[in-house]
Amino acid sequence: MLVTVDQDKCVSSGQCVLNAMEVFDQRDEDGVVELLIPEPGPEYAQKTRNAAAACPALAIHIEE
Ligand code: SF4
C-alpha cells in the first residue's frame, strides 16, 4: 500500500488522525495533514482505507 496526501486540499478536519493515528498526524500550527508512514503495513491497511474514506477533502490517495 502506497499513500500520498495533498496538503493543498486538506481542510484540517482531523478525520485521518482519528481513524489512523499511526499513519497520519496534523501540523501543530494549522492542523494540515502530515503523512507519518507512506507505505503502511498490513496491520494499518484497513485503518488507512477508513481514513481516506472519511476525509472530507479527498486529500488522501491510496495505491493498493
Ligand atoms: S481527514 Fe483529510 S482534510 Fe481532514 S486533516 Fe486529514 S487529510 Fe486533512
CSV table of N, CA and C and ligand atoms in Angstrom, one decimal:
chain,number,residue,atom,x,y,z
A,1,MET,N,0.8,-1.2,0.0
A,1,MET,CA,0.0,0.0,0.0
A,1,MET,C,0.9,1.2,0.0
A,2,LEU,N,0.6,2.2,-0.9
A,2,LEU,CA,1.3,3.4,-1.0
A,2,LEU,C,0.3,4.6,-0.8
A,3,VAL,N,0.6,5.4,0.1
A,3,VAL,CA,-0.2,6.5,0.5
A,3,VAL,C,0.4,7.9,0.1
A,4,THR,N,-0.4,8.8,-0.4
A,4,THR,CA,0.0,10.1,-0.6
A,4,THR,C,-1.0,11.1,-0.1
A,5,VAL,N,-0.6,12.3,0.3
A,5,VAL,CA,-1.6,13.2,0.8
A,5,VAL,C,-1.4,14.6,0.0
A,6,ASP,N,-2.5,15.3,-0.2
A,6,ASP,CA,-2.4,16.6,-0.8
A,6,ASP,C,-2.7,17.7,0.2
A,7,GLN,N,-1.6,18.3,0.7
A,7,GLN,CA,-1.7,19.2,1.8
A,7,GLN,C,-2.4,20.5,1.3
A,8,ASP,N,-2.5,20.7,0.0
A,8,ASP,CA,-3.2,21.9,-0.5
A,8,ASP,C,-4.7,21.7,-0.5
A,9,LYS,N,-5.1,20.5,-0.5
A,9,LYS,CA,-6.6,20.2,-0.4
A,9,LYS,C,-7.1,20.0,1.0
A,10,CYS,N,-6.2,19.6,1.9
A,10,CYS,CA,-6.6,19.3,3.3
A,10,CYS,C,-7.2,20.5,4.0
A,11,VAL,N,-8.4,20.3,4.6
A,11,VAL,CA,-9.1,21.3,5.4
A,11,VAL,C,-9.0,21.1,6.9
A,12,SER,N,-8.0,20.3,7.3
A,12,SER,CA,-7.6,20.2,8.7
A,12,SER,C,-8.7,19.6,9.6
A,13,SER,N,-9.6,18.8,9.0
A,13,SER,CA,-10.7,18.2,9.8
A,13,SER,C,-10.3,17.2,10.9
A,14,GLY,N,-9.1,16.5,10.6
A,14,GLY,CA,-8.6,15.6,11.6
A,14,GLY,C,-9.2,14.2,11.5
A,15,GLN,N,-10.0,13.9,10.5
A,15,GLN,CA,-10.6,12.6,10.4
A,15,GLN,C,-9.6,11.5,10.2
A,16,CYS,N,-8.5,11.9,9.5
A,16,CYS,CA,-7.5,10.9,9.2
A,16,CYS,C,-6.8,10.4,10.5
A,17,VAL,N,-6.5,11.4,11.3
A,17,VAL,CA,-5.8,11.1,12.6
A,17,VAL,C,-6.7,10.2,13.5
A,18,LEU,N,-8.0,10.6,13.5
A,18,LEU,CA,-9.0,9.8,14.3
A,18,LEU,C,-9.1,8.4,13.9
A,19,ASN,N,-8.9,8.1,12.6
A,19,ASN,CA,-9.0,6.8,12.0
A,19,ASN,C,-7.7,6.0,12.1
A,20,ALA,N,-6.6,6.7,11.9
A,20,ALA,CA,-5.3,6.0,11.8
A,20,ALA,C,-4.2,6.9,12.3
A,21,MET,N,-4.1,7.0,13.6
A,21,MET,CA,-3.2,7.9,14.2
A,21,MET,C,-1.7,7.5,14.0
A,22,GLU,N,-1.5,6.2,13.7
A,22,GLU,CA,-0.2,5.7,13.4
A,22,GLU,C,0.4,6.2,12.1
A,23,VAL,N,-0.6,6.5,11.2
A,23,VAL,CA,-0.2,6.8,9.8
A,23,VAL,C,-0.2,8.3,9.5
A,24,PHE,N,-1.1,9.0,10.2
A,24,PHE,CA,-1.3,10.4,9.9
A,24,PHE,C,-1.1,11.3,11.2
A,25,ASP,N,-0.7,12.5,11.0
A,25,ASP,CA,-0.6,13.5,12.1
A,25,ASP,C,-1.1,14.8,11.5
A,26,GLN,N,-1.2,15.8,12.3
A,26,GLN,CA,-1.6,17.1,11.8
A,26,GLN,C,-0.5,18.1,12.3
A,27,ARG,N,-0.2,19.1,11.5
A,27,ARG,CA,0.8,20.2,11.9
A,27,ARG,C,0.2,20.9,13.1
A,28,ASP,N,1.1,21.2,14.0
A,28,ASP,CA,0.7,22.0,15.2
A,28,ASP,C,0.1,23.3,14.8
A,29,GLU,N,0.7,24.0,13.9
A,29,GLU,CA,0.3,25.4,13.6
A,29,GLU,C,-1.0,25.6,12.9
A,30,ASP,N,-1.4,24.7,12.0
A,30,ASP,CA,-2.6,24.9,11.3
A,30,ASP,C,-3.4,23.6,11.1
A,31,GLY,N,-3.0,22.5,11.6
A,31,GLY,CA,-3.8,21.3,11.5
A,31,GLY,C,-3.8,20.5,10.2
A,32,VAL,N,-2.9,21.0,9.3
A,32,VAL,CA,-2.8,20.3,8.0
A,32,VAL,C,-2.2,19.0,8.1
A,33,VAL,N,-2.6,18.0,7.4
A,33,VAL,CA,-2.2,16.6,7.5
A,33,VAL,C,-0.7,16.5,7.2
A,34,GLU,N,-0.1,15.6,8.0
A,34,GLU,CA,1.3,15.1,7.8
A,34,GLU,C,1.2,13.6,7.7
A,35,LEU,N,2.0,13.1,6.7
A,35,LEU,CA,2.0,11.7,6.5
A,35,LEU,C,3.2,11.1,7.3
A,36,LEU,N,2.9,10.2,8.2
A,36,LEU,CA,4.0,9.6,9.0
A,36,LEU,C,4.5,8.3,8.4
A,37,ILE,N,3.6,7.5,7.7
A,37,ILE,CA,4.1,6.3,7.1
A,37,ILE,C,3.5,6.2,5.7
A,38,PRO,N,4.4,6.5,4.7
A,38,PRO,CA,3.9,6.5,3.3
A,38,PRO,C,3.6,5.1,2.8
A,39,GLU,N,4.2,4.0,3.4
A,39,GLU,CA,3.9,2.7,3.0
A,39,GLU,C,3.4,1.8,4.2
A,40,PRO,N,2.2,2.0,4.7
A,40,PRO,CA,1.7,1.3,5.8
A,40,PRO,C,1.7,-0.2,5.6
A,41,GLY,N,2.1,-0.9,6.6
A,41,GLY,CA,2.0,-2.4,6.6
A,41,GLY,C,0.6,-2.9,6.7
A,42,PRO,N,0.4,-4.2,6.5
A,42,PRO,CA,-1.0,-4.8,6.6
A,42,PRO,C,-1.7,-4.5,7.9
A,43,GLU,N,-1.0,-4.3,8.9
A,43,GLU,CA,-1.7,-4.0,10.2
A,43,GLU,C,-2.4,-2.7,10.3
A,44,TYR,N,-2.0,-1.8,9.3
A,44,TYR,CA,-2.6,-0.5,9.3
A,44,TYR,C,-3.4,-0.2,8.1
A,45,ALA,N,-3.5,-1.3,7.2
A,45,ALA,CA,-4.2,-1.1,5.9
A,45,ALA,C,-5.6,-0.7,6.0
A,46,GLN,N,-6.4,-1.4,6.8
A,46,GLN,CA,-7.8,-1.0,6.9
A,46,GLN,C,-8.1,0.3,7.5
A,47,LYS,N,-7.3,0.6,8.6
A,47,LYS,CA,-7.4,2.0,9.2
A,47,LYS,C,-7.1,3.1,8.2
A,48,THR,N,-6.1,2.8,7.4
A,48,THR,CA,-5.7,3.8,6.4
A,48,THR,C,-6.8,4.0,5.3
A,49,ARG,N,-7.4,2.9,4.9
A,49,ARG,CA,-8.5,3.0,4.0
A,49,ARG,C,-9.7,3.8,4.6
A,50,ASN,N,-10.0,3.5,5.9
A,50,ASN,CA,-11.0,4.2,6.6
A,50,ASN,C,-10.7,5.7,6.6
A,51,ALA,N,-9.5,6.0,6.9
A,51,ALA,CA,-9.1,7.5,6.9
A,51,ALA,C,-9.3,8.1,5.6
A,52,ALA,N,-8.9,7.5,4.5
A,52,ALA,CA,-9.1,8.1,3.2
A,52,ALA,C,-10.6,8.2,2.9
A,53,ALA,N,-11.4,7.3,3.3
A,53,ALA,CA,-12.9,7.3,3.1
A,53,ALA,C,-13.5,8.5,3.9
A,54,ALA,N,-13.0,8.7,5.1
A,54,ALA,CA,-13.5,9.7,5.9
A,54,ALA,C,-13.1,11.1,5.6
A,55,CYS,N,-12.0,11.3,4.8
A,55,CYS,CA,-11.5,12.6,4.6
A,55,CYS,C,-12.5,13.4,3.7
A,56,PRO,N,-13.0,14.5,4.3
A,56,PRO,CA,-14.0,15.3,3.6
A,56,PRO,C,-13.4,16.1,2.3
A,57,ALA,N,-12.1,16.2,2.3
A,57,ALA,CA,-11.5,16.9,1.2
A,57,ALA,C,-10.9,16.0,0.1
A,58,LEU,N,-11.1,14.7,0.3
A,58,LEU,CA,-10.5,13.8,-0.7
A,58,LEU,C,-9.0,14.0,-0.9
A,59,ALA,N,-8.3,14.3,0.2
A,59,ALA,CA,-6.9,14.7,0.2
A,59,ALA,C,-6.0,13.5,0.4
A,60,ILE,N,-6.5,12.3,0.6
A,60,ILE,CA,-5.7,11.1,0.8
A,60,ILE,C,-5.9,10.2,-0.4
A,61,HIS,N,-4.8,9.8,-1.0
A,61,HIS,CA,-4.8,8.9,-2.1
A,61,HIS,C,-4.1,7.6,-1.8
A,62,ILE,N,-4.7,6.5,-2.1
A,62,ILE,CA,-4.1,5.2,-1.8
A,62,ILE,C,-3.9,4.4,-3.1
A,63,GLU,N,-2.7,3.8,-3.2
A,63,GLU,CA,-2.5,2.8,-4.2
A,63,GLU,C,-2.3,1.4,-3.5
A,64,GLU,N,-3.1,0.5,-3.8
A,64,GLU,CA,-3.1,-0.8,-3.2
A,64,GLU,C,-2.0,-1.7,-3.8
B,1,SF4,S1,-9.1,14.0,7.0
B,1,SF4,FE1,-8.5,15.0,5.1
B,1,SF4,S2,-9.0,17.1,5.4
B,1,SF4,FE2,-9.0,16.2,7.4
B,1,SF4,S3,-6.9,16.5,8.3
B,1,SF4,FE3,-6.9,14.5,7.3
B,1,SF4,S4,-6.2,14.9,5.2
B,1,SF4,FE4,-6.9,16.9,6.0
